[in-house]
GROMACS .gro file of C-alpha atoms in nm:
model
  377
    1UNK     CA    1   6.172  -3.929   1.683
    2UNK     CA    2   5.923  -4.117   1.464
    3UNK     CA    3   6.022  -4.226   1.111
    4UNK     CA    4   5.769  -3.994   0.947
    5UNK     CA    5   5.921  -3.687   1.110
    6UNK     CA    6   6.264  -3.788   0.985
    7UNK     CA    7   6.134  -3.825   0.630
    8UNK     CA    8   5.992  -3.476   0.632
    9UNK     CA    9   6.340  -3.333   0.674
   10UNK     CA   10   6.498  -3.509   0.379
   11UNK     CA   11   6.479  -3.324   0.046
   12UNK     CA   12   6.256  -3.452  -0.233
   13UNK     CA   13   6.553  -3.512  -0.465
   14UNK     CA   14   6.754  -3.756  -0.256
   15UNK     CA   15   7.094  -3.907  -0.302
   16UNK     CA   16   7.040  -4.273  -0.395
   17UNK     CA   17   7.195  -4.388  -0.066
   18UNK     CA   18   6.973  -4.176   0.159
   19UNK     CA   19   6.661  -4.399   0.173
   20UNK     CA   20   6.879  -4.697   0.269
   21UNK     CA   21   7.058  -4.497   0.538
   22UNK     CA   22   6.737  -4.346   0.674
   23UNK     CA   23   6.584  -4.693   0.706
   24UNK     CA   24   6.896  -4.818   0.881
   25UNK     CA   25   6.888  -4.535   1.135
   26UNK     CA   26   6.519  -4.595   1.203
   27UNK     CA   27   6.600  -4.959   1.283
   28UNK     CA   28   6.858  -4.853   1.538
   29UNK     CA   29   6.618  -4.646   1.748
   30UNK     CA   30   6.473  -4.814   2.056
   31UNK     CA   31   6.110  -4.922   2.041
   32UNK     CA   32   5.847  -4.710   2.221
   33UNK     CA   33   5.812  -4.800   2.588
   34UNK     CA   34   5.604  -5.117   2.613
   35UNK     CA   35   5.603  -5.161   2.237
   36UNK     CA   36   5.802  -5.346   1.974
   37UNK     CA   37   6.022  -5.215   1.692
   38UNK     CA   38   5.856  -5.146   1.356
   39UNK     CA   39   6.123  -5.359   1.185
   40UNK     CA   40   6.381  -5.614   1.288
   41UNK     CA   41   6.675  -5.464   1.481
   42UNK     CA   42   6.997  -5.402   1.293
   43UNK     CA   43   7.361  -5.388   1.399
   44UNK     CA   44   7.449  -5.143   1.675
   45UNK     CA   45   7.622  -4.825   1.557
   46UNK     CA   46   7.965  -4.815   1.720
   47UNK     CA   47   8.127  -4.525   1.537
   48UNK     CA   48   8.051  -4.153   1.532
   49UNK     CA   49   8.158  -3.951   1.226
   50UNK     CA   50   8.299  -3.597   1.249
   51UNK     CA   51   8.394  -3.366   0.964
   52UNK     CA   52   8.446  -2.996   0.893
   53UNK     CA   53   8.238  -2.749   0.694
   54UNK     CA   54   8.471  -2.769   0.391
   55UNK     CA   55   8.285  -3.092   0.308
   56UNK     CA   56   8.007  -2.874   0.161
   57UNK     CA   57   7.736  -3.117   0.267
   58UNK     CA   58   7.379  -2.999   0.200
   59UNK     CA   59   7.220  -2.839   0.506
   60UNK     CA   60   6.918  -3.068   0.489
   61UNK     CA   61   7.143  -3.375   0.479
   62UNK     CA   62   7.327  -3.252   0.787
   63UNK     CA   63   7.001  -3.187   0.971
   64UNK     CA   64   6.866  -3.530   0.881
   65UNK     CA   65   7.165  -3.729   1.000
   66UNK     CA   66   7.316  -3.520   1.279
   67UNK     CA   67   7.008  -3.540   1.501
   68UNK     CA   68   7.105  -3.874   1.656
   69UNK     CA   69   7.446  -3.746   1.766
   70UNK     CA   70   7.645  -3.984   1.548
   71UNK     CA   71   7.743  -3.720   1.295
   72UNK     CA   72   7.892  -3.374   1.361
   73UNK     CA   73   8.016  -3.093   1.136
   74UNK     CA   74   8.274  -2.863   1.298
   75UNK     CA   75   8.250  -2.511   1.148
   76UNK     CA   76   8.559  -2.352   0.992
   77UNK     CA   77   8.607  -1.983   1.071
   78UNK     CA   78   8.623  -1.711   0.806
   79UNK     CA   79   8.767  -1.366   0.879
   80UNK     CA   80   8.633  -1.066   0.687
   81UNK     CA   81   8.842  -0.769   0.789
   82UNK     CA   82   8.854  -0.783   1.169
   83UNK     CA   83   8.530  -0.983   1.204
   84UNK     CA   84   8.530  -1.362   1.252
   85UNK     CA   85   8.237  -1.570   1.125
   86UNK     CA   86   8.158  -1.936   1.174
   87UNK     CA   87   8.047  -2.148   0.878
   88UNK     CA   88   7.694  -2.266   0.945
   89UNK     CA   89   7.664  -2.041   1.248
   90UNK     CA   90   7.634  -1.713   1.058
   91UNK     CA   91   7.480  -1.616   0.724
   92UNK     CA   92   7.804  -1.496   0.569
   93UNK     CA   93   7.772  -1.563   0.195
   94UNK     CA   94   7.665  -1.208   0.110
   95UNK     CA   95   7.925  -1.058   0.345
   96UNK     CA   96   8.203  -1.254   0.174
   97UNK     CA   97   8.072  -1.172  -0.175
   98UNK     CA   98   8.072  -0.799  -0.100
   99UNK     CA   99   8.417  -0.819   0.059
  100UNK     CA  100   8.565  -1.006  -0.237
  101UNK     CA  101   8.407  -0.766  -0.488
  102UNK     CA  102   8.547  -0.464  -0.301
  103UNK     CA  103   8.893  -0.611  -0.247
  104UNK     CA  104   8.853  -0.637   0.129
  105UNK     CA  105   9.065  -0.891   0.314
  106UNK     CA  106   8.902  -1.233   0.345
  107UNK     CA  107   9.095  -1.507   0.525
  108UNK     CA  108   9.023  -1.848   0.671
  109UNK     CA  109   9.156  -2.046   0.961
  110UNK     CA  110   9.142  -2.401   1.086
  111UNK     CA  111   8.900  -2.483   1.369
  112UNK     CA  112   9.060  -2.493   1.712
  113UNK     CA  113   9.155  -2.828   1.866
  114UNK     CA  114   8.905  -2.745   2.139
  115UNK     CA  115   8.617  -2.756   1.891
  116UNK     CA  116   8.712  -3.107   1.786
  117UNK     CA  117   8.768  -3.211   2.146
  118UNK     CA  118   8.414  -3.100   2.227
  119UNK     CA  119   8.274  -3.304   1.936
  120UNK     CA  120   8.469  -3.615   2.037
  121UNK     CA  121   8.365  -3.591   2.402
  122UNK     CA  122   8.003  -3.550   2.299
  123UNK     CA  123   8.025  -3.870   2.094
  124UNK     CA  124   8.174  -4.052   2.392
  125UNK     CA  125   7.900  -3.927   2.623
  126UNK     CA  126   7.639  -4.059   2.379
  127UNK     CA  127   7.786  -4.406   2.405
  128UNK     CA  128   7.981  -4.439   2.082
  129UNK     CA  129   8.290  -4.658   2.103
  130UNK     CA  130   8.508  -4.463   1.860
  131UNK     CA  131   8.517  -4.169   1.620
  132UNK     CA  132   8.622  -4.137   1.257
  133UNK     CA  133   8.711  -3.774   1.179
  134UNK     CA  134   8.739  -3.683   0.808
  135UNK     CA  135   8.883  -3.348   0.700
  136UNK     CA  136   8.985  -3.112   0.422
  137UNK     CA  137   9.317  -3.183   0.251
  138UNK     CA  138   9.614  -3.131   0.479
  139UNK     CA  139   9.795  -2.966   0.188
  140UNK     CA  140   9.537  -2.687   0.192
  141UNK     CA  141   9.455  -2.652   0.562
  142UNK     CA  142   9.582  -2.746   0.908
  143UNK     CA  143   9.239  -2.875   1.007
  144UNK     CA  144   9.342  -3.242   1.023
  145UNK     CA  145   9.635  -3.145   1.248
  146UNK     CA  146   9.394  -2.969   1.487
  147UNK     CA  147   9.180  -3.284   1.490
  148UNK     CA  148   9.486  -3.498   1.572
  149UNK     CA  149   9.577  -3.270   1.864
  150UNK     CA  150   9.223  -3.301   1.998
  151UNK     CA  151   9.229  -3.679   1.957
  152UNK     CA  152   9.521  -3.696   2.204
  153UNK     CA  153   9.315  -3.522   2.470
  154UNK     CA  154   9.016  -3.756   2.483
  155UNK     CA  155   8.964  -4.110   2.609
  156UNK     CA  156   8.752  -4.227   2.315
  157UNK     CA  157   8.962  -4.367   2.025
  158UNK     CA  158   8.968  -4.122   1.730
  159UNK     CA  159   9.090  -4.203   1.379
  160UNK     CA  160   9.169  -3.889   1.174
  161UNK     CA  161   9.150  -3.920   0.796
  162UNK     CA  162   9.296  -3.655   0.566
  163UNK     CA  163   9.054  -3.662   0.273
  164UNK     CA  164   9.314  -3.506   0.040
  165UNK     CA  165   9.032  -3.320  -0.128
  166UNK     CA  166   8.767  -3.050  -0.071
  167UNK     CA  167   8.400  -2.970  -0.123
  168UNK     CA  168   8.151  -3.244  -0.199
  169UNK     CA  169   8.440  -3.473  -0.296
  170UNK     CA  170   8.523  -3.470   0.074
  171UNK     CA  171   8.149  -3.476   0.145
  172UNK     CA  172   8.097  -3.796  -0.055
  173UNK     CA  173   8.362  -3.965   0.156
  174UNK     CA  174   8.188  -3.841   0.470
  175UNK     CA  175   7.853  -3.970   0.346
  176UNK     CA  176   8.018  -4.305   0.281
  177UNK     CA  177   8.148  -4.308   0.638
  178UNK     CA  178   7.802  -4.235   0.779
  179UNK     CA  179   7.659  -4.519   0.569
  180UNK     CA  180   7.929  -4.762   0.683
  181UNK     CA  181   7.882  -4.663   1.048
  182UNK     CA  182   7.507  -4.717   1.017
  183UNK     CA  183   7.585  -5.062   0.875
  184UNK     CA  184   7.746  -5.149   1.208
  185UNK     CA  185   8.109  -5.147   1.092
  186UNK     CA  186   8.387  -5.069   1.336
  187UNK     CA  187   8.624  -4.774   1.298
  188UNK     CA  188   8.861  -4.960   1.064
  189UNK     CA  189   8.569  -5.063   0.843
  190UNK     CA  190   8.427  -4.711   0.838
  191UNK     CA  191   8.769  -4.571   0.747
  192UNK     CA  192   8.812  -4.825   0.468
  193UNK     CA  193   8.474  -4.754   0.313
  194UNK     CA  194   8.519  -4.377   0.338
  195UNK     CA  195   8.866  -4.401   0.184
  196UNK     CA  196   8.727  -4.606  -0.103
  197UNK     CA  197   8.467  -4.337  -0.172
  198UNK     CA  198   8.729  -4.061  -0.151
  199UNK     CA  199   8.958  -4.247  -0.391
  200UNK     CA  200   8.675  -4.247  -0.645
  201UNK     CA  201   8.614  -3.871  -0.644
  202UNK     CA  202   8.761  -3.600  -0.864
  203UNK     CA  203   8.736  -3.221  -0.838
  204UNK     CA  204   8.747  -3.003  -1.150
  205UNK     CA  205   8.697  -2.627  -1.137
  206UNK     CA  206   8.722  -2.298  -1.320
  207UNK     CA  207   8.789  -1.958  -1.163
  208UNK     CA  208   8.766  -1.624  -1.349
  209UNK     CA  209   9.072  -1.496  -1.158
  210UNK     CA  210   9.364  -1.663  -0.985
  211UNK     CA  211   9.420  -1.366  -0.754
  212UNK     CA  212   9.220  -1.491  -0.457
  213UNK     CA  213   9.390  -1.831  -0.472
  214UNK     CA  214   9.725  -1.650  -0.474
  215UNK     CA  215   9.631  -1.438  -0.173
  216UNK     CA  216   9.541  -1.750   0.020
  217UNK     CA  217   9.869  -1.920  -0.068
  218UNK     CA  218   9.703  -2.193  -0.273
  219UNK     CA  219   9.900  -2.106  -0.589
  220UNK     CA  220  10.223  -1.913  -0.647
  221UNK     CA  221  10.250  -1.541  -0.727
  222UNK     CA  222  10.408  -1.620  -1.065
  223UNK     CA  223  10.112  -1.832  -1.165
  224UNK     CA  224   9.869  -1.557  -1.073
  225UNK     CA  225  10.066  -1.302  -1.275
  226UNK     CA  226  10.078  -1.544  -1.569
  227UNK     CA  227   9.700  -1.579  -1.566
  228UNK     CA  228   9.642  -1.204  -1.540
  229UNK     CA  229   9.889  -1.092  -1.805
  230UNK     CA  230   9.776  -1.334  -2.071
  231UNK     CA  231   9.403  -1.339  -1.984
  232UNK     CA  232   9.425  -1.714  -1.932
  233UNK     CA  233   9.122  -1.889  -1.783
  234UNK     CA  234   9.267  -2.203  -1.626
  235UNK     CA  235   9.083  -2.524  -1.557
  236UNK     CA  236   9.215  -2.666  -1.233
  237UNK     CA  237   9.181  -2.987  -1.038
  238UNK     CA  238   9.260  -3.124  -0.694
  239UNK     CA  239   9.508  -3.410  -0.715
  240UNK     CA  240   9.663  -3.579  -0.410
  241UNK     CA  241   9.536  -3.292  -0.200
  242UNK     CA  242   9.695  -3.015  -0.407
  243UNK     CA  243   9.558  -2.771  -0.665
  244UNK     CA  244   9.703  -2.854  -1.006
  245UNK     CA  245   9.649  -2.711  -1.356
  246UNK     CA  246   9.471  -2.915  -1.620
  247UNK     CA  247   9.439  -2.679  -1.916
  248UNK     CA  248   9.474  -2.314  -2.015
  249UNK     CA  249   9.180  -2.165  -2.202
  250UNK     CA  250   9.155  -1.818  -2.357
  251UNK     CA  251   8.798  -1.722  -2.265
  252UNK     CA  252   8.547  -1.786  -1.989
  253UNK     CA  253   8.293  -1.940  -2.228
  254UNK     CA  254   8.548  -2.181  -2.370
  255UNK     CA  255   8.673  -2.269  -2.022
  256UNK     CA  256   8.326  -2.360  -1.899
  257UNK     CA  257   8.256  -2.562  -2.215
  258UNK     CA  258   8.585  -2.746  -2.171
  259UNK     CA  259   8.506  -2.808  -1.803
  260UNK     CA  260   8.181  -2.972  -1.914
  261UNK     CA  261   8.370  -3.196  -2.159
  262UNK     CA  262   8.624  -3.307  -1.899
  263UNK     CA  263   8.350  -3.392  -1.649
  264UNK     CA  264   8.148  -3.585  -1.908
  265UNK     CA  265   8.456  -3.783  -2.009
  266UNK     CA  266   8.528  -3.875  -1.646
  267UNK     CA  267   8.169  -3.964  -1.557
  268UNK     CA  268   8.133  -4.184  -1.864
  269UNK     CA  269   8.417  -4.407  -1.742
  270UNK     CA  270   8.244  -4.488  -1.411
  271UNK     CA  271   8.062  -4.819  -1.351
  272UNK     CA  272   7.714  -4.821  -1.502
  273UNK     CA  273   7.467  -4.624  -1.292
  274UNK     CA  274   7.726  -4.531  -1.027
  275UNK     CA  275   7.845  -4.182  -1.127
  276UNK     CA  276   7.731  -3.897  -0.904
  277UNK     CA  277   7.782  -3.527  -0.978
  278UNK     CA  278   7.784  -3.213  -0.765
  279UNK     CA  279   7.816  -2.857  -0.896
  280UNK     CA  280   7.943  -2.576  -0.672
  281UNK     CA  281   7.921  -2.204  -0.741
  282UNK     CA  282   7.966  -1.872  -0.567
  283UNK     CA  283   7.780  -1.564  -0.687
  284UNK     CA  284   7.680  -1.728  -1.015
  285UNK     CA  285   7.399  -1.972  -0.944
  286UNK     CA  286   7.243  -1.930  -1.290
  287UNK     CA  287   7.570  -2.040  -1.455
  288UNK     CA  288   7.586  -2.343  -1.228
  289UNK     CA  289   7.228  -2.440  -1.310
  290UNK     CA  290   7.297  -2.409  -1.682
  291UNK     CA  291   7.611  -2.621  -1.650
  292UNK     CA  292   7.416  -2.886  -1.458
  293UNK     CA  293   7.148  -2.883  -1.728
  294UNK     CA  294   7.404  -2.941  -2.003
  295UNK     CA  295   7.566  -3.220  -1.804
  296UNK     CA  296   7.226  -3.385  -1.767
  297UNK     CA  297   7.194  -3.384  -2.146
  298UNK     CA  298   7.547  -3.517  -2.196
  299UNK     CA  299   7.502  -3.785  -1.928
  300UNK     CA  300   7.139  -3.900  -1.952
  301UNK     CA  301   7.185  -4.207  -1.732
  302UNK     CA  302   7.331  -4.009  -1.439
  303UNK     CA  303   7.111  -3.870  -1.160
  304UNK     CA  304   7.074  -3.490  -1.171
  305UNK     CA  305   7.375  -3.307  -1.032
  306UNK     CA  306   7.342  -3.164  -0.683
  307UNK     CA  307   7.381  -2.785  -0.707
  308UNK     CA  308   7.503  -2.585  -0.409
  309UNK     CA  309   7.700  -2.274  -0.321
  310UNK     CA  310   8.055  -2.329  -0.207
  311UNK     CA  311   8.089  -2.315   0.170
  312UNK     CA  312   8.232  -1.985   0.286
  313UNK     CA  313   8.571  -2.133   0.377
  314UNK     CA  314   8.622  -2.243   0.013
  315UNK     CA  315   8.455  -1.944  -0.151
  316UNK     CA  316   8.697  -1.718   0.035
  317UNK     CA  317   8.983  -1.874  -0.164
  318UNK     CA  318   8.817  -1.950  -0.498
  319UNK     CA  319   8.652  -1.608  -0.531
  320UNK     CA  320   8.342  -1.492  -0.715
  321UNK     CA  321   8.234  -1.672  -1.029
  322UNK     CA  322   8.389  -2.010  -0.950
  323UNK     CA  323   8.234  -2.321  -1.104
  324UNK     CA  324   8.341  -2.655  -0.959
  325UNK     CA  325   8.219  -3.000  -1.052
  326UNK     CA  326   8.275  -3.307  -0.836
  327UNK     CA  327   8.254  -3.651  -0.993
  328UNK     CA  328   8.210  -3.941  -0.753
  329UNK     CA  329   8.029  -4.269  -0.710
  330UNK     CA  330   7.739  -4.402  -0.504
  331UNK     CA  331   7.780  -4.465  -0.131
  332UNK     CA  332   7.544  -4.754  -0.059
  333UNK     CA  333   7.721  -5.072   0.060
  334UNK     CA  334   7.706  -5.345  -0.200
  335UNK     CA  335   7.673  -5.098  -0.489
  336UNK     CA  336   7.856  -5.162  -0.814
  337UNK     CA  337   8.214  -5.046  -0.796
  338UNK     CA  338   8.236  -5.069  -0.417
  339UNK     CA  339   8.531  -5.260  -0.282
  340UNK     CA  340   8.319  -5.397  -0.003
  341UNK     CA  341   8.629  -5.381   0.213
  342UNK     CA  342   8.591  -5.586   0.528
  343UNK     CA  343   8.719  -5.483   0.866
  344UNK     CA  344   9.008  -5.729   0.830
  345UNK     CA  345   9.135  -5.555   0.516
  346UNK     CA  346   9.073  -5.203   0.640
  347UNK     CA  347   9.428  -5.146   0.756
  348UNK     CA  348   9.556  -5.182   0.402
  349UNK     CA  349   9.299  -4.937   0.268
  350UNK     CA  350   9.382  -4.675   0.529
  351UNK     CA  351   9.760  -4.698   0.535
  352UNK     CA  352   9.958  -4.375   0.575
  353UNK     CA  353   9.988  -4.193   0.246
  354UNK     CA  354  10.207  -3.901   0.358
  355UNK     CA  355  10.149  -3.526   0.365
  356UNK     CA  356  10.216  -3.339   0.038
  357UNK     CA  357  10.341  -2.983   0.033
  358UNK     CA  358  10.098  -2.712  -0.071
  359UNK     CA  359  10.068  -2.714  -0.449
  360UNK     CA  360  10.150  -2.430  -0.683
  361UNK     CA  361  10.009  -2.364  -1.026
  362UNK     CA  362  10.334  -2.379  -1.224
  363UNK     CA  363  10.201  -2.334  -1.574
  364UNK     CA  364  10.209  -2.702  -1.667
  365UNK     CA  365   9.949  -2.816  -1.915
  366UNK     CA  366   9.891  -3.192  -1.905
  367UNK     CA  367   9.690  -3.328  -2.195
  368UNK     CA  368   9.349  -3.410  -2.051
  369UNK     CA  369   9.221  -3.535  -2.386
  370UNK     CA  370   8.903  -3.438  -2.561
  371UNK     CA  371   8.573  -3.581  -2.448
  372UNK     CA  372   8.282  -3.676  -2.669
  373UNK     CA  373   7.992  -3.431  -2.678
  374UNK     CA  374   7.762  -3.695  -2.529
  375UNK     CA  375   7.833  -3.986  -2.299
  376UNK     CA  376   7.656  -4.223  -2.066
  377UNK     CA  377   7.773  -4.299  -1.715
   0.00000   0.00000   0.00000
């Protein structure tokens, strides 16, 4: 594939790391028969990257970087009533929205080990030496366990990384892994760079109702009843892989305003020019766009937030009207704030961190502090 055709598939508003990565991938392609490369050859890519659809990566980003076979997204199934849908394989957003609005059963499941096995074998057949497989928090899903089972069935070495997060927080770690792999790092180096990106992400979100989270077992029944009885609109976060409460707010408008303040406070503490934002929604795109606009005003030195609908597997649990904001940092090697972890130090960065139990919203109310109305990142 020629470089120009690859460019045409990358969106106009790119993540800052994309041009670097696209150039790197172009360098790795063999020259036309009888010709010479357009640019000097770069390091050989040794590592394929696999993730699941909970990473919420933009479809155009997936198309741009999955074409060479070094990056794969395994779809997570969603069950609406008796029907099973595959994320990315079916257009299921409207189906889920209608089901949630009508009270119909919506459930999710982990991908089968066989799906991961297929992805790992495909990477091996394409000549990759190893695989780094990055997945949704093990406290919220058994997906990483399915990946580990599959890893035992294949000859190619597979390193499975529990991201301990969800959405584009997980996605930013995956993007970091793709960047590190394209830089020629081995599996330990890719794991270390991805872990560094994951450690720098935070997920903050607001849901109009806790009921869907309760149904999915992501919070306790008592917490759901507490929110319903007292008309509390909680602001939640993902911490160490679990859903935790940040604050209780009495109205939706105040909750969204407070969410904006918390995000601005976090982003303003990041290294200069490094903060990156993503806004997720489900059934309320206009609200998400307005939130992103206000964040752009509050954080004038940050790139515009990426706005996208939650993937079906997350929307099924969060429910209609969710607003989530992910705060992370840039993924280009050598960028400010990067650890620049070498392969020799990778083992320290990727040491076992344990598997937490599924979190419950217990009514705690840590003091998140008040953010200034305007901040720079």
